[in-house]
Amino acid sequence: MKINVEISDIVQNSAEALIVNLFEGVNQPAGGTGAVDKALGNAISDELTHGKTFKGKLGETLVISTHGKIPARYVVVVGLGKPEKLKSLQLRRASAAAIRACQKLKVNRVATLLHGAGIGNVPAETAARLLAEGSLLGSYKFTLRKTGKTEAEKEAAPLGNPIEALTIVEQDAQKKAAIETGIRMGSIIADATNLARDLAFDSANYVTPTFLAKKAQEISQNEVTCKIYEQADIEKMGMGSFLSVSKGSDQPPKLIHLTYKPKGTPKKKVTLVGKGITFDSGGYSLKPANAMELMKDDMTGAAVVISTMKAIAELGNLDIQVDGIAPCCENMVNGKANKPGDIVTAMNGKTIEINNTDAEGRLILADGLTYAQQNVHPDELIDLATLTGACIVALGKEASGIMGTNDELIDGIRHAGEPAGERFWPLPLYEEYKEMLKSDVADMINSGSKGQAGSSAGGIFLNEFVEPDQKWVHLDIAGPSYTDRDVPEVPKGATGVGVRTFLYYLYSITEI
Ligand code: BES
Ligand code: ZN
Ligand code: ZN
């Protein structure tokens, strides 16, 4: 979908469908919506007064046939909800709901008002960014492995309908440049999120560590460089913990390292480390069949890191050095695989007794974190991982767990997550949790006490691989990485959670 801006009158626009908007509780539409209402002989206000369903609630849509009164065939009215509640999330969601209504109409060319611009203090650039984000996030569907393009197929999958062009129609020519900037920014942010969704939802026989490494190489451009470490390099660096997970698989491991360097001296260095388990069978601590079904998405952390770096390569214009690191391998079973009780030595010299081969994410991240600190010396170190089922038990699908060694960094990420529409809820890293990791034979075990603070146990394990004065945050995205709920801007499937929060954090994008 190509998004552009046009300075003209929406009523006369020749698109097949027009998107207009309405606040909840308003019976007499004004502005662009009012003009369309008038041209349709009060069809919208009539529905508001006499109809029974459409109330302008957030994300609600009303489709009106224009019967030739204006060039467009349909008008889609989208609810913005209550004006006092209008924030980034609402604008993004309204745009997503509207574009999905248009997909159902099977139209190809759509024109839209710029929702929210001029309301309160919402700048046109922000409104355009959120419109672009919402439209591209909402119309997303995983279609990579479907063949055929027949009408019957589109019928079966209404969201598969590709809208070719979305035109933002604005009357004020002075806003054009700002809207174009917003469209560009929003499109890059949403496209990166959709890439993360594709990578996470695609199957593990396609998305191998080698596949992810190729992707990372493809996205390196402009100021972003890419280095791939092969098995032999990883051995040379002494990453015994990472390699122990990988050796049970026929797929070779890859360590991906992408770097963005600003032209001048960087203000600070932020390093992102993502868990890249391209399939998690559990290893010899084998998962039951139902728990294994979705484990192709256990590389969401790596996908999010790669996709964030892609957006940074495209956006540029950032005075921070950003490193994206992803240890990638499979967790499988064969004659060489980790056995419960095996003891391995991590890159930082610590020994780990693997009491559960299914707690493999922390084993690969341990070396990823050591590598990041030794090679980059970051000011801020952030890892994200689909690390524990316990995090889903604690927080459900509505929030990721956040824990770390620096409150300011934790607050910064949580704050960026708000306008991004991604929640992070703090979990503790109490000293006492260390007791859970006591081993009789090695420096630590990899899996804590069953049924007790599983996400914090994961965090406290990772903390063993973080230098004492390192600012570090761990994000457990096991819950939000995948959704069964169909939210307008987060369709069912892989969500790409983290991409927006990282980009909002790095680019200091704040709430409206
Ligand atoms: N990849 C899983 C965590 C997970 C579970 C993510 C469900 C998404 C949905 C991770 O590698 C794992 O298996 N963790 C174990 C840890 C335990 C053995 C300490 C778990 O959660 O059971
Ligand atoms: Zn596991
Ligand atoms: Zn896992």
XYZ file of C-alpha atoms and ligand atoms in Angstrom:
536
model
C 0.000 0.000 0.000
C 1.412 3.330 -1.101
C 0.429 6.283 1.104
C 0.553 9.843 -0.212
C -0.898 13.288 0.443
C -2.983 15.485 -1.795
C -4.146 19.044 -1.221
C -7.764 19.035 -2.375
C -11.386 18.715 -1.336
C -12.246 15.237 0.006
C -15.839 15.377 -1.252
C -14.642 15.520 -4.858
C -11.950 12.825 -4.488
C -12.124 10.063 -7.097
C -11.057 7.181 -4.825
C -13.450 4.232 -4.501
C -13.853 4.762 -0.768
C -13.484 7.795 1.484
C -12.571 7.479 5.154
C -13.975 10.196 7.405
C -14.106 10.261 11.208
C -16.301 11.051 14.149
C -15.903 11.465 17.891
C -18.152 9.497 20.185
C -21.127 11.569 21.319
C -21.113 13.982 18.366
C -24.391 14.064 16.420
C -23.596 16.864 14.025
C -20.334 16.181 12.176
C -18.135 19.149 11.338
C -15.078 19.725 9.122
C -14.358 17.219 6.354
C -16.828 14.706 7.777
C -19.478 17.436 7.865
C -18.815 18.345 4.232
C -19.190 14.703 3.168
C -22.358 14.407 5.264
C -23.862 17.408 3.506
C -22.943 16.089 0.054
C -24.686 12.810 0.959
C -27.869 14.605 2.027
C -27.146 14.144 5.756
C -26.706 10.373 5.475
C -24.157 10.320 8.313
C -25.995 12.594 10.752
C -29.225 10.799 9.963
C -27.636 7.498 10.999
C -26.328 9.091 14.189
C -29.737 10.458 15.123
C -31.990 7.645 13.978
C -29.724 4.618 13.584
C -29.195 2.194 16.405
C -25.645 0.971 16.142
C -22.977 3.491 15.164
C -21.948 5.691 18.077
C -18.430 6.760 17.104
C -16.812 4.418 19.616
C -13.102 3.871 19.048
C -12.549 1.653 16.019
C -16.250 1.303 15.205
C -16.979 1.699 11.497
C -20.049 2.656 9.490
C -20.156 2.031 5.746
C -22.447 4.195 3.616
C -23.116 3.735 -0.106
C -23.009 7.093 -1.826
C -25.473 6.284 -4.657
C -23.582 8.499 -7.058
C -23.960 11.657 -4.974
C -20.170 12.016 -4.867
C -17.456 10.380 -7.026
C -16.555 7.774 -4.340
C -18.675 4.638 -4.147
C -18.443 4.237 -0.367
C -17.903 6.401 2.660
C -16.410 4.713 5.715
C -16.988 6.619 8.950
C -14.589 5.550 11.694
C -15.127 6.254 15.386
C -12.342 8.081 17.240
C -13.859 7.434 20.674
C -14.133 10.144 23.338
C -12.173 13.312 22.495
C -10.579 13.496 25.950
C -9.170 9.994 25.468
C -7.567 10.734 22.112
C -3.933 9.621 22.224
C -1.482 7.886 19.896
C -3.060 4.493 20.447
C -6.528 5.772 19.530
C -5.377 7.457 16.320
C -3.413 4.381 15.286
C -6.322 2.080 16.082
C -8.930 4.186 14.257
C -6.793 4.205 11.096
C -6.319 0.450 11.355
C -10.038 -0.202 11.814
C -10.915 2.043 8.864
C -8.494 0.394 6.458
C -9.776 -3.033 7.469
C -13.325 -1.935 6.694
C -12.062 -0.835 3.250
C -10.375 -4.208 2.701
C -13.724 -5.876 3.282
C -15.246 -3.637 0.601
C -12.561 -4.943 -1.783
C -11.684 -1.475 -3.005
C -8.194 -0.658 -4.255
C -7.977 3.122 -3.981
C -8.891 4.876 -0.755
C -8.808 8.521 0.343
C -8.858 9.580 3.975
C -9.092 12.594 6.197
C -6.109 13.171 8.492
C -7.600 11.942 11.755
C -6.825 14.043 14.784
C -4.810 16.797 13.120
C -5.601 20.157 14.683
C -7.437 18.529 17.581
C -5.858 19.692 20.813
C -2.249 20.136 19.866
C -1.780 17.156 17.592
C 0.690 18.277 14.900
C -0.031 17.233 11.310
C 3.226 15.244 11.198
C 2.236 13.169 14.223
C -1.288 12.602 12.917
C 0.121 11.464 9.556
C 2.663 9.173 11.202
C -0.022 7.481 13.274
C -2.346 7.201 10.291
C 0.391 5.506 8.280
C 1.312 3.222 11.178
C -2.287 2.196 11.800
C -3.130 1.637 8.140
C -0.068 -0.521 7.467
C -0.246 -2.424 10.754
C -3.982 -3.032 10.442
C -3.985 -4.234 6.836
C -1.146 -6.684 7.528
C -1.742 -10.335 6.898
C 0.726 -13.215 6.791
C 0.553 -14.379 3.185
C 4.142 -15.426 2.412
C 3.434 -19.124 1.997
C -0.002 -18.952 0.345
C -0.177 -19.578 -3.369
C -2.837 -18.407 -5.807
C -4.688 -15.135 -5.962
C -8.214 -16.216 -6.863
C -11.335 -14.336 -5.810
C -12.480 -17.340 -3.787
C -9.297 -17.165 -1.785
C -9.729 -13.473 -1.119
C -13.252 -14.247 0.019
C -11.925 -16.758 2.487
C -9.369 -14.265 3.731
C -10.968 -10.817 3.578
C -7.934 -9.155 5.115
C -5.824 -10.380 2.241
C -7.226 -7.730 -0.047
C -4.370 -5.418 -0.947
C -5.247 -1.743 -1.063
C -2.969 -0.155 -3.634
C -3.167 3.491 -2.705
C -4.166 5.468 0.362
C -4.339 9.233 -0.119
C -4.462 11.618 2.799
C -6.608 14.530 1.663
C -5.797 17.841 3.304
C -7.008 21.347 2.496
C -4.159 23.318 4.029
C -1.238 23.335 1.570
C 1.093 24.511 4.333
C 0.785 21.150 6.069
C 1.926 19.117 3.060
C 5.604 18.793 3.966
C 4.833 17.853 7.577
C 2.345 15.221 6.452
C 4.888 13.759 4.037
C 7.449 13.507 6.836
C 4.882 11.768 9.047
C 3.897 9.321 6.302
C 7.526 8.385 5.711
C 8.260 7.867 9.381
C 5.049 5.914 10.048
C 5.532 3.718 6.990
C 9.083 2.782 7.967
C 8.042 2.004 11.558
C 5.054 -0.111 10.457
C 6.936 -1.900 7.669
C 9.637 -2.867 10.173
C 6.976 -4.198 12.556
C 5.420 -6.174 9.717
C 8.823 -7.610 8.789
C 9.231 -8.806 12.383
C 5.739 -10.334 12.172
C 6.589 -12.133 8.943
C 9.853 -13.505 10.302
C 8.282 -14.633 13.568
C 5.220 -16.258 12.019
C 6.985 -17.901 9.092
C 7.747 -21.556 9.669
C 10.966 -22.890 11.134
C 11.853 -24.901 8.025
C 12.181 -21.572 6.171
C 13.369 -19.315 8.967
C 16.605 -21.017 10.024
C 19.572 -19.227 11.630
C 21.080 -19.046 8.115
C 17.894 -17.405 6.789
C 17.960 -14.790 9.567
C 21.631 -14.073 8.890
C 20.829 -13.510 5.191
C 17.990 -11.141 6.138
C 20.315 -9.199 8.391
C 22.833 -8.883 5.578
C 20.129 -7.708 3.182
C 18.984 -4.894 5.419
C 22.452 -3.482 6.042
C 22.715 -0.240 4.080
C 23.683 3.415 4.550
C 25.141 3.736 8.050
C 24.227 0.177 9.086
C 26.864 -2.560 8.774
C 26.432 -6.284 9.351
C 28.819 -8.929 10.641
C 27.886 -12.612 10.750
C 29.871 -14.967 12.979
C 29.911 -18.596 11.844
C 30.181 -21.707 14.021
C 34.011 -21.636 13.967
C 34.087 -17.949 14.999
C 31.633 -18.628 17.802
C 33.809 -21.508 19.005
C 36.886 -19.273 18.913
C 35.152 -16.692 21.088
C 34.452 -19.402 23.667
C 30.683 -19.169 23.629
C 30.216 -22.600 25.210
C 26.757 -21.840 26.537
C 25.352 -20.693 23.160
C 27.039 -23.576 21.315
C 25.686 -26.176 23.736
C 22.143 -25.365 22.609
C 23.038 -25.345 18.940
C 24.924 -28.655 18.838
C 21.711 -30.703 18.995
C 20.671 -29.372 15.593
C 21.675 -29.939 11.984
C 21.377 -26.206 11.323
C 24.581 -24.236 11.916
C 24.341 -21.399 14.480
C 24.843 -17.752 13.512
C 25.704 -14.756 15.612
C 24.311 -11.645 13.929
C 25.758 -8.238 14.719
C 24.312 -5.140 13.029
C 25.719 -1.701 13.834
C 24.397 1.782 13.169
C 27.001 4.499 13.578
C 25.958 8.131 13.296
C 28.118 10.419 11.149
C 29.335 12.453 14.136
C 30.319 11.305 17.635
C 27.457 9.279 19.151
C 25.628 10.767 22.125
C 25.464 7.273 23.637
C 25.639 3.601 22.663
C 22.532 1.443 22.976
C 22.794 -2.298 22.335
C 19.831 -4.562 21.640
C 20.201 -8.328 22.072
C 17.440 -10.625 20.781
C 16.803 -14.312 21.437
C 16.993 -16.155 18.108
C 15.823 -19.718 18.777
C 14.382 -20.520 15.340
C 12.647 -23.583 16.809
C 12.334 -24.639 20.431
C 11.494 -28.322 20.825
C 12.607 -28.129 24.443
C 15.526 -30.462 23.720
C 15.703 -33.608 25.871
C 13.467 -31.788 28.396
C 11.027 -32.150 25.523
C 7.942 -29.957 25.281
C 4.542 -31.653 24.999
C 3.036 -31.425 21.486
C 0.633 -28.556 22.208
C 3.346 -26.421 23.820
C 5.673 -27.028 20.852
C 3.181 -25.973 18.194
C 4.070 -22.270 18.189
C 7.760 -22.568 18.940
C 8.655 -21.332 15.446
C 8.198 -17.854 16.956
C 10.894 -18.334 19.596
C 13.135 -16.083 17.498
C 10.834 -13.072 17.889
C 13.552 -11.255 19.853
C 16.024 -11.658 16.973
C 13.361 -10.685 14.422
C 12.558 -7.530 16.374
C 16.228 -6.578 16.652
C 16.838 -7.098 12.915
C 13.658 -5.210 11.989
C 14.476 -2.309 14.307
C 17.904 -2.031 12.677
C 16.246 -2.013 9.250
C 14.068 0.932 10.263
C 17.117 2.768 11.624
C 18.993 2.153 8.351
C 16.083 3.732 6.477
C 15.361 6.583 8.864
C 18.975 7.498 9.696
C 19.128 10.865 11.408
C 19.944 9.432 14.845
C 22.817 10.625 17.058
C 22.982 7.360 18.992
C 25.101 4.313 18.081
C 22.826 1.302 18.001
C 24.068 -2.285 17.908
C 21.640 -5.119 17.181
C 22.912 -8.529 18.237
C 21.152 -11.857 17.808
C 22.500 -15.292 18.703
C 20.515 -17.678 16.481
C 20.177 -21.469 16.595
C 17.687 -24.310 16.980
C 16.934 -26.197 20.204
C 16.603 -29.789 19.013
C 17.430 -33.371 19.976
C 20.084 -35.639 18.488
C 23.042 -37.653 19.746
C 25.048 -34.499 20.471
C 22.331 -32.440 22.123
C 22.510 -31.095 25.676
C 21.475 -33.646 28.278
C 19.979 -32.657 31.614
C 22.925 -32.456 34.005
C 25.477 -31.398 31.388
C 27.869 -28.665 32.494
C 28.984 -25.986 30.030
C 31.320 -22.990 30.261
C 30.017 -19.629 29.100
C 32.031 -16.924 27.327
C 32.580 -15.046 30.605
C 34.110 -18.187 32.173
C 31.172 -19.123 34.419
C 30.007 -22.750 34.458
C 26.350 -23.732 34.071
C 24.692 -27.010 34.992
C 21.885 -27.481 32.492
C 19.169 -28.997 34.667
C 16.534 -28.229 32.021
C 17.361 -28.135 28.311
C 14.144 -26.182 27.670
C 15.549 -23.135 29.483
C 17.738 -22.592 26.403
C 16.993 -18.924 25.712
C 19.003 -17.776 28.714
C 21.897 -20.039 27.621
C 22.271 -18.313 24.268
C 21.572 -14.835 25.687
C 24.219 -15.302 28.388
C 26.912 -15.374 25.704
C 25.116 -12.740 23.627
C 25.241 -10.358 26.600
C 28.911 -11.087 27.305
C 29.761 -10.557 23.640
C 27.846 -7.245 23.607
C 29.659 -5.906 26.664
C 33.119 -7.011 25.548
C 32.780 -5.795 21.964
C 30.580 -2.715 22.167
C 30.851 -1.473 25.767
C 27.326 -0.058 25.535
C 25.943 2.660 27.763
C 22.615 0.849 27.746
C 22.140 -2.874 27.184
C 18.641 -4.163 26.408
C 17.736 -7.782 25.719
C 14.378 -9.089 24.604
C 13.280 -12.673 24.508
C 10.325 -15.026 24.471
C 11.939 -16.366 27.612
C 9.386 -17.892 29.977
C 5.895 -19.341 29.942
C 5.788 -18.062 33.521
C 5.604 -14.504 32.165
C 2.355 -15.413 30.378
C 1.041 -16.847 33.638
C 1.976 -13.642 35.484
C 0.904 -10.973 32.994
C -1.156 -12.701 30.331
C -0.854 -11.488 26.755
C -1.332 -7.815 27.606
C 2.116 -6.929 28.903
C 5.737 -7.983 28.639
C 7.806 -8.391 31.782
C 10.532 -5.802 32.354
C 13.395 -6.125 34.826
C 16.928 -4.837 35.105
C 19.656 -3.013 36.949
C 18.757 0.596 36.176
C 15.462 2.266 37.046
C 15.976 5.154 34.643
C 16.380 2.791 31.706
C 13.373 0.732 32.818
C 11.281 3.917 33.029
C 12.571 5.079 29.650
C 11.468 1.877 27.924
C 8.106 1.775 29.697
C 7.529 5.422 28.821
C 8.354 4.817 25.134
C 6.007 1.843 25.176
C 2.969 3.959 26.061
C 2.538 5.902 22.808
C 3.854 2.824 20.960
C 0.904 0.853 22.327
C 3.142 -1.767 23.999
C 3.013 -2.440 27.728
C 5.943 -3.457 29.961
C 5.233 -4.366 33.579
C 8.039 -4.535 36.165
C 9.012 -7.801 37.801
C 11.586 -7.970 40.622
C 15.168 -9.194 40.582
C 15.521 -9.825 44.318
C 18.930 -11.028 45.528
C 17.164 -13.938 47.245
C 16.105 -15.371 43.894
C 19.768 -16.285 43.345
C 19.214 -19.151 45.796
C 17.060 -20.801 43.144
C 20.055 -21.082 40.829
C 22.373 -22.862 43.271
C 24.112 -25.885 41.768
C 25.956 -28.616 43.652
C 28.405 -29.088 40.804
C 28.701 -25.841 38.785
C 28.461 -22.070 39.345
C 24.717 -22.176 38.696
C 21.863 -24.190 37.240
C 19.894 -22.771 34.299
C 16.353 -23.346 35.529
C 15.044 -22.227 38.900
C 12.505 -23.760 41.266
C 9.445 -25.059 39.471
C 6.367 -22.906 39.934
C 8.222 -20.023 41.596
C 8.792 -16.605 40.011
C 9.909 -18.212 36.740
C 10.374 -14.928 34.867
C 12.445 -13.388 37.640
C 14.519 -16.587 37.785
C 15.249 -16.101 34.075
C 16.163 -12.477 34.756
C 18.408 -13.284 37.707
C 20.201 -15.910 35.589
C 20.872 -13.346 32.828
C 22.030 -10.862 35.465
C 24.961 -13.226 36.151
C 26.265 -12.289 32.701
C 25.957 -8.525 33.149
C 28.903 -6.541 34.560
C 28.146 -4.872 37.918
C 28.025 -1.282 36.634
C 26.314 -2.056 33.310
C 22.917 -0.407 32.719
C 20.830 -3.366 31.633
C 17.197 -4.211 30.996
C 15.605 -7.567 30.184
C 12.243 -7.729 28.386
C 10.316 -11.000 28.554
C 7.981 -10.813 25.546
C 6.653 -14.404 25.729
C 3.055 -13.181 26.178
C 2.613 -10.299 23.723
C 4.783 -11.812 20.947
C 1.751 -13.659 19.623
C -1.962 -12.896 19.846
C -5.167 -14.808 19.275
C -7.171 -11.660 19.815
C -7.787 -9.675 16.680
C -7.107 -6.040 17.606
C -7.371 -3.605 14.632
C -3.689 -2.604 14.635
C -2.516 -6.012 15.906
C -4.098 -8.696 13.721
C -4.138 -12.280 14.974
C -0.722 -13.907 14.767
C 2.790 -12.634 15.424
C 2.775 -9.043 16.696
C 6.350 -7.796 16.226
C 6.191 -6.460 19.794
C 9.167 -4.286 20.670
C 9.911 -2.729 17.287
C 7.787 0.346 17.948
C 8.937 0.702 21.559
C 12.600 0.556 20.526
C 12.130 3.065 17.706
C 10.069 5.415 19.891
C 12.710 5.143 22.609
C 15.661 5.781 20.295
C 13.969 8.560 18.306
C 12.380 10.120 21.426
C 8.871 9.903 19.991
C 6.541 10.941 22.786
C 2.807 10.847 23.517
C 0.612 13.425 21.780
N 10.497 -20.429 24.540
C 10.138 -20.858 25.844
C 9.233 -19.853 26.562
C 7.842 -19.678 25.991
C 6.805 -20.483 26.394
C 7.592 -18.662 25.076
C 5.529 -20.297 25.873
C 6.334 -18.477 24.553
C 5.302 -19.293 24.953
C 11.374 -21.064 26.714
O 12.507 -21.464 26.055
C 11.024 -22.118 27.700
O 10.751 -23.220 27.313
N 11.044 -21.748 28.982
C 10.736 -22.654 30.023
C 11.630 -22.306 31.183
C 11.649 -23.332 32.278
C 12.191 -24.643 31.771
C 12.498 -22.798 33.404
C 9.266 -22.517 30.408
O 8.719 -21.409 30.309
O 8.663 -23.510 30.768
Zn 12.640 -23.600 25.843
Zn 12.636 -20.905 24.044
